[in-house]
Short mmCIF file of C-alpha atoms and ligand atoms in Angstrom, two decimals:
data_model
loop_
_atom_site.label_atom_id
_atom_site.label_comp_id
_atom_site.label_asym_id
_atom_site.label_seq_id
_atom_site.Cartn_x
_atom_site.Cartn_y
_atom_site.Cartn_z
CA MET R 192 8.97 35.52 43.66
CA ASN R 193 6.54 37.46 45.83
CA LYS R 194 6.21 41.19 46.30
CA GLU R 195 7.69 41.23 49.80
CA LYS R 196 10.90 39.59 48.64
CA ARG R 197 11.27 41.97 45.71
CA THR R 198 10.81 44.92 48.03
CA LEU R 199 13.41 43.56 50.46
CA ILE R 200 15.89 42.98 47.62
CA PHE R 201 15.66 46.56 46.39
CA GLN R 202 15.76 47.91 49.94
CA ARG R 203 19.08 46.14 50.38
CA PHE R 204 20.45 47.45 47.08
CA SER R 205 19.31 50.92 48.12
CA GLN R 206 20.92 50.71 51.57
CA GLU R 207 24.19 49.49 50.11
CA ASN R 208 24.30 52.06 47.29
CA PRO R 209 21.75 54.88 47.73
CA SER R 210 22.68 56.76 44.53
CA PRO R 211 23.77 54.25 41.89
CA LYS R 212 25.31 55.71 38.74
CA THR R 213 26.25 54.48 35.30
CA GLU R 214 29.96 53.78 34.96
CA LEU R 215 30.04 55.62 31.64
CA GLU R 216 31.54 59.10 32.02
CA TYR R 217 29.47 62.01 30.68
CA SER R 218 28.55 65.55 31.61
CA ASN R 219 25.37 66.15 29.59
CA PRO R 220 22.70 64.15 27.71
CA PHE R 221 24.55 64.42 24.39
CA GLU R 222 27.77 62.97 25.83
CA LEU R 223 25.75 60.18 27.44
CA LEU R 224 23.97 59.35 24.17
CA ILE R 225 27.23 59.08 22.22
CA ALA R 226 28.87 57.04 25.01
CA VAL R 227 25.96 54.59 25.03
CA ILE R 228 26.08 54.20 21.23
CA LEU R 229 29.81 53.49 21.52
CA SER R 230 29.31 51.01 24.37
CA ALA R 231 27.37 48.38 22.39
CA GLN R 232 29.28 45.11 22.79
CA ALA R 233 32.17 47.00 24.40
CA THR R 234 33.17 47.71 27.98
CA ASP R 235 32.44 51.00 29.73
CA VAL R 236 36.17 51.23 30.52
CA SER R 237 37.09 51.17 26.82
CA VAL R 238 34.44 53.78 26.01
CA ASN R 239 35.60 56.08 28.84
CA LYS R 240 39.19 55.89 27.56
CA ALA R 241 38.01 57.04 24.13
CA THR R 242 35.61 59.76 25.27
CA ARG R 243 38.21 61.25 27.65
CA LYS R 244 40.16 62.16 24.51
CA LEU R 245 37.21 62.92 22.25
CA TYR R 246 35.03 65.16 24.43
CA PRO R 247 37.64 67.82 25.23
CA VAL R 248 38.00 68.24 21.44
CA ALA R 249 34.36 67.77 20.40
CA ASN R 250 31.32 67.31 22.65
CA THR R 251 28.45 68.85 20.67
CA PRO R 252 26.53 67.47 17.68
CA GLU R 253 28.03 70.19 15.46
CA ALA R 254 31.60 69.57 16.59
CA ILE R 255 31.49 65.79 16.19
CA TYR R 256 29.65 66.11 12.86
CA ALA R 257 32.41 68.46 11.71
CA LEU R 258 35.03 65.78 12.47
CA GLY R 259 33.42 63.49 9.91
CA VAL R 260 33.69 59.69 9.93
CA GLU R 261 37.42 59.64 9.19
CA GLY R 262 38.14 62.36 11.73
CA LEU R 263 36.21 60.54 14.44
CA LYS R 264 37.73 57.10 13.93
CA PRO R 265 41.16 57.79 15.49
CA TYR R 266 39.43 58.65 18.80
CA ILE R 267 37.33 55.49 18.95
CA LYS R 268 39.45 52.92 17.14
CA THR R 269 40.18 50.96 20.35
CA ILE R 270 36.45 50.24 20.76
CA GLY R 271 34.91 47.16 19.12
CA LEU R 272 32.93 47.75 15.90
CA PHE R 273 34.39 51.24 15.64
CA ASN R 274 33.88 51.51 11.87
CA SER R 275 30.11 51.11 11.96
CA LYS R 276 29.88 53.08 15.21
CA ALA R 277 31.73 56.02 13.60
CA GLU R 278 29.22 56.00 10.74
CA ASN R 279 26.27 55.90 13.13
CA VAL R 280 27.61 58.61 15.44
CA ILE R 281 28.15 61.00 12.52
CA LYS R 282 24.68 60.26 11.11
CA THR R 283 23.15 60.75 14.54
CA CYS R 284 24.94 64.09 15.01
CA LYS R 285 23.71 65.20 11.57
CA ALA R 286 20.12 64.27 12.51
CA LEU R 287 20.41 66.08 15.85
CA VAL R 288 21.65 69.25 14.16
CA GLU R 289 19.14 69.17 11.30
CA GLN R 290 16.03 67.80 13.01
CA HIS R 291 16.35 68.52 16.74
CA ASN R 292 18.06 71.88 16.99
CA SER R 293 21.13 70.11 18.42
CA THR R 294 19.24 68.92 21.50
CA ILE R 295 18.56 65.35 22.61
CA PRO R 296 14.93 64.31 22.11
CA GLU R 297 13.13 63.09 25.22
CA THR R 298 10.82 60.55 23.61
CA ARG R 299 11.48 56.91 22.80
CA GLU R 300 10.21 57.29 19.21
CA ALA R 301 12.53 60.17 18.37
CA LEU R 302 15.52 58.54 20.06
CA GLU R 303 15.00 55.21 18.32
CA ALA R 304 14.81 57.01 14.97
CA LEU R 305 18.47 58.06 15.40
CA PRO R 306 21.05 55.85 13.63
CA GLY R 307 22.68 53.36 16.01
CA VAL R 308 20.04 53.92 18.70
CA GLY R 309 17.94 50.87 19.58
CA ARG R 310 15.49 50.24 22.37
CA LYS R 311 18.20 49.60 24.97
CA THR R 312 20.13 52.79 24.18
CA ALA R 313 16.90 54.81 24.23
CA ASN R 314 16.04 53.30 27.61
CA VAL R 315 19.43 54.21 29.08
CA VAL R 316 19.16 57.82 27.87
CA LEU R 317 15.55 58.23 29.00
CA ASN R 318 16.41 56.83 32.43
CA THR R 319 19.85 58.25 33.12
CA ALA R 320 19.65 61.62 31.38
CA PHE R 321 15.94 62.39 31.79
CA GLY R 322 14.95 60.49 34.95
CA GLN R 323 12.26 58.36 33.33
CA PRO R 324 11.52 54.94 34.90
CA THR R 325 12.66 52.85 31.93
CA MET R 326 14.53 49.56 32.12
CA ALA R 327 17.45 49.01 29.75
CA VAL R 328 17.88 45.24 29.91
CA ASP R 329 21.43 44.21 29.05
CA THR R 330 23.09 40.83 29.47
CA HIS R 331 23.68 41.44 33.21
CA ILE R 332 20.12 42.49 33.99
CA PHE R 333 18.75 39.63 31.92
CA ARG R 334 20.83 37.10 33.87
CA VAL R 335 20.17 38.55 37.34
CA SER R 336 16.42 38.90 36.70
CA ASN R 337 16.19 35.26 35.62
CA ARG R 338 18.44 33.73 38.26
CA THR R 339 16.94 35.53 41.21
CA LYS R 340 13.40 35.21 39.74
CA ILE R 341 12.82 38.92 40.27
CA ALA R 342 11.56 39.06 36.67
CA PRO R 343 12.10 35.82 34.77
CA GLY R 344 11.63 35.88 31.00
CA LYS R 345 12.82 34.21 27.82
CA THR R 346 13.49 37.44 25.93
CA VAL R 347 14.96 40.80 26.80
CA LEU R 348 11.63 42.49 26.12
CA GLU R 349 9.76 40.08 28.39
CA VAL R 350 12.20 40.77 31.22
CA GLU R 351 11.95 44.53 30.59
CA LYS R 352 8.16 44.45 30.81
CA LYS R 353 8.16 42.30 33.94
CA LEU R 354 10.68 44.53 35.69
CA LEU R 355 8.55 47.58 34.93
CA LYS R 356 5.56 45.75 36.37
CA PHE R 357 7.16 44.08 39.40
CA VAL R 358 9.86 46.44 40.70
CA PRO R 359 8.32 48.50 43.53
CA LYS R 360 7.61 52.05 42.26
CA GLU R 361 9.95 53.80 44.68
CA PHE R 362 12.89 51.80 43.29
CA LEU R 363 12.06 51.99 39.55
CA ILE R 364 14.37 54.89 38.66
CA ASP R 365 17.48 53.25 40.13
CA ALA R 366 16.67 49.55 39.60
CA HIS R 367 18.44 49.39 36.26
CA HIS R 368 21.75 50.57 37.72
CA TRP R 369 21.56 48.32 40.79
CA LEU R 370 20.86 45.25 38.67
CA ILE R 371 23.70 45.99 36.23
CA LEU R 372 26.18 46.55 39.04
CA HIS R 373 25.00 43.41 40.81
CA GLY R 374 25.49 41.37 37.64
CA ARG R 375 28.83 42.95 36.85
CA TYR R 376 30.44 42.51 40.27
CA THR R 377 28.55 39.83 42.23
CA CYS R 378 26.17 37.69 40.19
CA LEU R 379 28.84 36.90 37.61
CA ALA R 380 27.92 34.90 34.51
CA ARG R 381 30.22 31.91 35.05
CA LYS R 382 30.64 31.83 38.79
CA PRO R 383 28.22 33.93 40.83
CA ARG R 384 29.63 35.10 44.16
CA CYS R 385 26.70 33.85 46.19
CA GLY R 386 28.83 33.61 49.36
CA SER R 387 29.26 37.39 49.41
CA CYS R 388 25.91 38.35 47.90
CA ILE R 389 23.73 40.72 49.94
CA ILE R 390 20.50 39.16 48.61
CA GLU R 391 21.56 35.51 48.88
CA ASP R 392 18.78 34.64 51.35
CA LEU R 393 16.14 36.19 49.06
CA CYS R 394 17.41 34.98 45.68
CA GLU R 395 15.60 31.93 44.28
CA TYR R 396 18.43 30.60 42.08
CA LYS R 397 18.67 26.83 42.48
CA ASP R 398 22.39 26.42 41.75
CA LYS R 399 23.95 28.89 44.14
CA VAL R 400 27.73 28.70 44.48
CA GLU R 401 29.34 29.18 47.90
S1 SF4 Q 223 22.72 34.47 45.48
FE1 SF4 Q 223 24.07 34.00 43.78
S2 SF4 Q 223 22.72 33.67 42.04
FE2 SF4 Q 223 21.56 34.76 43.60
S3 SF4 Q 223 21.80 36.94 43.09
FE3 SF4 Q 223 23.35 36.43 44.58
S4 SF4 Q 223 25.15 35.92 43.34
FE4 SF4 Q 223 23.37 35.82 41.99
#
């Protein structure tokens, strides 16, 4: 795909949705970090249901750490993999209190050192909480990048690096949200809605569905 097409694609995303947001509910970087840890292999809807009950009771590293693993589980038990997530969230809160003065670190290295935080989670926090032009490639972004040929790649990391290189600079901050939303609601895994896709004429997918 050439540069002009990529620019046109992101111009259309931008016109349609000038301020794209994550669908996870949060009011500060700590709440976002915990929501992203909880969202691994789970839907944002299920995470929001849990955090709507949890955050009014505990929304600081100290408060969640004080709940302990067993105290946290009842709030998150409807989310997949809640046992291991409860362990990781408590360990992460402990590390934040003891090593980071209860603040959220703003570097990839420090974020990835937290239990339950991998490259994708660090990318989401750096982008969404701190405005850094990172690209958290999830299953939706991976699919859309490959189908459209915006940034084709065999691995998540390859797609991430290509997106960082090819997405026009002015769209880098928001690209991750536009691509997720496009994959979630239009470029669906089984049956993409090409007939109602705003970038259909620019997309280079060979098996478009009408
Ligand atoms: S035209 Fe179809 S395959 Fe291409 S981005 Fe749109 S929905 Fe996805």
